[in-house]
Amino acid sequence: MEGEQGIPNRIPENLAIPFWGVSERLNIPAAVGMHYSVCLANWKLKDPSGPVHLDNMDTIIKIQGGSDEAWFFLVSVQVEMDTAPAIVNIVKAQQAVKEQDISSLVESLDVMTVTMKQMKNSMKRMHERNNPDIFFNVLRMFLSGWDHAAFKKLGYDGLIYDGISEDPIKYSGGSAAQAAILYCYDEALGIKHGPTQEAKITRFKQYMPPAHSNFIKAIASGPSIKDFVKVRQDLALTNAYDDCVNALKDFRSYHIQLACRYITIQAHKNASNNNENFTENAVTGTGGTESFLQYLKGLRNNTSTTVVQSRP
């Protein structure tokens, strides 16, 4: 491995042209390692007649190979699969607001809460077969995009796609922040983030399949669940809403714990061992987010303050 010094400044024509063409056909960026390509569209069943579940899945495309890599991607796939009941019930919840149906709204919020807790339980399985050292020092660098610090060190403003553009094209790398579900919850529950955070979220949405980002827009333009909860002042409804917000907060808190274990702690170990390779990985996310822990904590804190009723 040549490390950060061996990065080329262009993609050859025989790769760039078909890669660009397929990406245009799918209406997604011609970027490597996006959440969509390495997770959502990169799984198969080990036993086609078996259940659609993490323990019966494998990846289709390998980057470095190995069980740790596959597990990292497949846990993310399982978390996405867990979201299905929430997607349906976000729509039902907004319809209940339109119809001013409190009992139906409570039911949908309860499903959204249970779904978020299941997503967290699935994410907890990351530790089972994904070694933090392998993730940080073997896999993570390959998920970085053309806007990573390693490219900037070499004076690259992206990569040249031969046969497509003589000017460098800059894309971010893969990140779970490119998944739609948490933003769906944010819009459904009326959770607001600051301008800097919203700017980052807008950039992440550019790496989603159009159907996913359009669904987020549709939720944002729908009736406000939060406003309805505040106006009705119904205890059962308020509790159901707050429980859902707190479940999302807990999920984001656990994600921060994972990021600390798999990134921050590993970076500190490298520093203590005088390993200078990939030093910028400690503070920059693969999706290009600088000071990513601060960013994640901000999202979590904004979620926490959205509750309608403080409980003792």
mmCIF file of N, CA and C in Angstrom, residues 34-63 69-84 209 212:
data_model
loop_
_atom_site.group_PDB
_atom_site.id
_atom_site.type_symbol
_atom_site.label_atom_id
_atom_site.label_comp_id
_atom_site.label_asym_id
_atom_site.label_seq_id
_atom_site.Cartn_x
_atom_site.Cartn_y
_atom_site.Cartn_z
ATOM 1 N N MET A 34 -20.352 5.425 -1.831
ATOM 2 C CA MET A 34 -21.542 6.039 -1.246
ATOM 3 C C MET A 34 -22.341 5.012 -0.452
ATOM 4 N N HIS A 35 -23.097 5.479 0.531
ATOM 5 C CA HIS A 35 -23.936 4.585 1.323
ATOM 6 C C HIS A 35 -24.851 3.757 0.426
ATOM 7 N N TYR A 36 -25.393 4.376 -0.598
ATOM 8 C CA TYR A 36 -26.288 3.669 -1.521
ATOM 9 C C TYR A 36 -25.578 2.504 -2.199
ATOM 10 N N SER A 37 -24.358 2.734 -2.686
ATOM 11 C CA SER A 37 -23.689 1.714 -3.488
ATOM 12 C C SER A 37 -23.023 0.624 -2.654
ATOM 13 N N VAL A 38 -22.450 0.976 -1.494
ATOM 14 C CA VAL A 38 -21.739 -0.046 -0.722
ATOM 15 C C VAL A 38 -22.633 -0.755 0.292
ATOM 16 N N CYS A 39 -23.821 -0.173 0.557
ATOM 17 C CA CYS A 39 -24.727 -0.791 1.533
ATOM 18 C C CYS A 39 -26.059 -1.187 0.894
ATOM 19 N N LEU A 40 -26.841 -0.208 0.506
ATOM 20 C CA LEU A 40 -28.208 -0.487 0.056
ATOM 21 C C LEU A 40 -28.264 -1.382 -1.172
ATOM 22 N N ALA A 41 -27.290 -1.240 -2.077
ATOM 23 C CA ALA A 41 -27.304 -2.030 -3.310
ATOM 24 C C ALA A 41 -26.197 -3.079 -3.321
ATOM 25 N N ASN A 42 -25.699 -3.450 -2.158
ATOM 26 C CA ASN A 42 -24.530 -4.333 -2.093
ATOM 27 C C ASN A 42 -24.733 -5.481 -1.125
ATOM 28 N N TRP A 43 -25.871 -6.161 -1.233
ATOM 29 C CA TRP A 43 -26.088 -7.321 -0.374
ATOM 30 C C TRP A 43 -26.829 -8.410 -1.139
ATOM 31 N N LYS A 44 -26.647 -9.627 -0.668
ATOM 32 C CA LYS A 44 -27.344 -10.785 -1.222
ATOM 33 C C LYS A 44 -27.581 -11.775 -0.100
ATOM 34 N N LEU A 45 -28.464 -12.712 -0.319
ATOM 35 C CA LEU A 45 -28.729 -13.748 0.669
ATOM 36 C C LEU A 45 -27.757 -14.913 0.487
ATOM 37 N N LYS A 46 -27.195 -15.385 1.582
ATOM 38 C CA LYS A 46 -26.361 -16.580 1.512
ATOM 39 C C LYS A 46 -27.197 -17.770 1.090
ATOM 40 N N ASP A 47 -28.361 -17.902 1.714
ATOM 41 C CA ASP A 47 -29.315 -18.947 1.378
ATOM 42 C C ASP A 47 -30.557 -18.272 0.804
ATOM 43 N N PRO A 48 -30.742 -18.321 -0.520
ATOM 44 C CA PRO A 48 -31.879 -17.632 -1.142
ATOM 45 C C PRO A 48 -33.235 -18.040 -0.590
ATOM 46 N N SER A 49 -33.315 -19.213 -0.023
ATOM 47 C CA SER A 49 -34.590 -19.669 0.533
ATOM 48 C C SER A 49 -34.733 -19.303 2.012
ATOM 49 N N GLY A 50 -33.684 -18.703 2.583
ATOM 50 C CA GLY A 50 -33.697 -18.351 4.001
ATOM 51 C C GLY A 50 -34.259 -16.964 4.240
ATOM 52 N N PRO A 51 -34.254 -16.514 5.493
ATOM 53 C CA PRO A 51 -34.835 -15.216 5.849
ATOM 54 C C PRO A 51 -33.986 -14.047 5.353
ATOM 55 N N VAL A 52 -34.639 -12.920 5.111
ATOM 56 C CA VAL A 52 -33.927 -11.689 4.756
ATOM 57 C C VAL A 52 -33.502 -11.034 6.067
ATOM 58 N N HIS A 53 -32.318 -11.400 6.513
ATOM 59 C CA HIS A 53 -31.839 -10.962 7.822
ATOM 60 C C HIS A 53 -30.323 -10.933 7.809
ATOM 61 N N LEU A 54 -29.750 -10.118 8.672
ATOM 62 C CA LEU A 54 -28.311 -9.921 8.754
ATOM 63 C C LEU A 54 -27.520 -11.222 8.751
ATOM 64 N N ASP A 55 -27.956 -12.202 9.512
ATOM 65 C CA ASP A 55 -27.199 -13.449 9.644
ATOM 66 C C ASP A 55 -27.245 -14.313 8.390
ATOM 67 N N ASN A 56 -28.096 -13.946 7.427
ATOM 68 C CA ASN A 56 -28.183 -14.695 6.174
ATOM 69 C C ASN A 56 -27.781 -13.836 4.982
ATOM 70 N N MET A 57 -26.975 -12.797 5.242
ATOM 71 C CA MET A 57 -26.578 -11.896 4.159
ATOM 72 C C MET A 57 -25.070 -11.870 3.969
ATOM 73 N N ASP A 58 -24.678 -11.525 2.751
ATOM 74 C CA ASP A 58 -23.277 -11.298 2.432
ATOM 75 C C ASP A 58 -23.219 -10.129 1.452
ATOM 76 N N THR A 59 -22.048 -9.509 1.342
ATOM 77 C CA THR A 59 -21.898 -8.422 0.383
ATOM 78 C C THR A 59 -21.649 -8.986 -1.019
ATOM 79 N N ILE A 60 -21.969 -8.194 -2.025
ATOM 80 C CA ILE A 60 -21.739 -8.588 -3.424
ATOM 81 C C ILE A 60 -20.366 -8.124 -3.866
ATOM 82 N N ILE A 61 -20.087 -6.856 -3.661
ATOM 83 C CA ILE A 61 -18.814 -6.258 -4.048
ATOM 84 C C ILE A 61 -17.926 -6.100 -2.813
ATOM 85 N N LYS A 62 -16.679 -6.501 -2.942
ATOM 86 C CA LYS A 62 -15.718 -6.370 -1.841
ATOM 87 C C LYS A 62 -14.750 -5.224 -2.150
ATOM 88 N N ILE A 63 -14.318 -4.527 -1.119
ATOM 89 C CA ILE A 63 -13.294 -3.498 -1.298
ATOM 90 C C ILE A 63 -11.929 -4.100 -0.989
ATOM 91 N N GLU A 69 -15.087 -6.289 7.031
ATOM 92 C CA GLU A 69 -15.629 -5.353 6.046
ATOM 93 C C GLU A 69 -17.083 -5.667 5.740
ATOM 94 N N ALA A 70 -17.358 -6.940 5.459
ATOM 95 C CA ALA A 70 -18.727 -7.333 5.118
ATOM 96 C C ALA A 70 -19.685 -7.011 6.261
ATOM 97 N N TRP A 71 -19.259 -7.295 7.465
ATOM 98 C CA TRP A 71 -20.124 -7.068 8.632
ATOM 99 C C TRP A 71 -20.447 -5.586 8.802
ATOM 100 N N PHE A 72 -19.451 -4.735 8.575
ATOM 101 C CA PHE A 72 -19.680 -3.297 8.691
ATOM 102 C C PHE A 72 -20.799 -2.850 7.748
ATOM 103 N N PHE A 73 -20.730 -3.268 6.512
ATOM 104 C CA PHE A 73 -21.749 -2.867 5.542
ATOM 105 C C PHE A 73 -23.100 -3.518 5.840
ATOM 106 N N LEU A 74 -23.073 -4.792 6.221
ATOM 107 C CA LEU A 74 -24.320 -5.536 6.384
ATOM 108 C C LEU A 74 -25.100 -5.120 7.622
ATOM 109 N N VAL A 75 -24.408 -4.717 8.689
ATOM 110 C CA VAL A 75 -25.127 -4.178 9.850
ATOM 111 C C VAL A 75 -25.902 -2.931 9.430
ATOM 112 N N SER A 76 -25.284 -2.102 8.593
ATOM 113 C CA SER A 76 -25.972 -0.909 8.088
ATOM 114 C C SER A 76 -27.178 -1.295 7.247
ATOM 115 N N VAL A 77 -27.043 -2.354 6.467
ATOM 116 C CA VAL A 77 -28.174 -2.837 5.674
ATOM 117 C C VAL A 77 -29.317 -3.273 6.582
ATOM 118 N N GLN A 78 -28.996 -4.010 7.647
ATOM 119 C CA GLN A 78 -30.025 -4.476 8.565
ATOM 120 C C GLN A 78 -30.726 -3.304 9.246
ATOM 121 N N VAL A 79 -29.960 -2.298 9.643
ATOM 122 C CA VAL A 79 -30.561 -1.104 10.253
ATOM 123 C C VAL A 79 -31.547 -0.468 9.284
ATOM 124 N N GLU A 80 -31.163 -0.384 8.007
ATOM 125 C CA GLU A 80 -32.061 0.183 6.996
ATOM 126 C C GLU A 80 -33.321 -0.672 6.846
ATOM 127 N N MET A 81 -33.157 -1.982 6.852
ATOM 128 C CA MET A 81 -34.319 -2.866 6.718
ATOM 129 C C MET A 81 -35.268 -2.728 7.900
ATOM 130 N N ASP A 82 -34.699 -2.482 9.060
ATOM 131 C CA ASP A 82 -35.521 -2.314 10.258
ATOM 132 C C ASP A 82 -36.460 -1.111 10.155
ATOM 133 N N THR A 83 -36.112 -0.163 9.276
ATOM 134 C CA THR A 83 -36.859 1.102 9.236
ATOM 135 C C THR A 83 -38.224 0.995 8.561
ATOM 136 N N ALA A 84 -38.498 -0.101 7.878
ATOM 137 C CA ALA A 84 -39.723 -0.194 7.066
ATOM 138 C C ALA A 84 -41.002 0.193 7.817
ATOM 139 N N PRO A 209 -30.425 8.233 -3.461
ATOM 140 C CA PRO A 209 -31.283 8.032 -4.626
ATOM 141 C C PRO A 209 -32.389 9.089 -4.608
ATOM 142 N N HIS A 212 -35.434 8.734 -2.379
ATOM 143 C CA HIS A 212 -35.230 8.893 -0.940
ATOM 144 C C HIS A 212 -35.254 10.367 -0.536
#
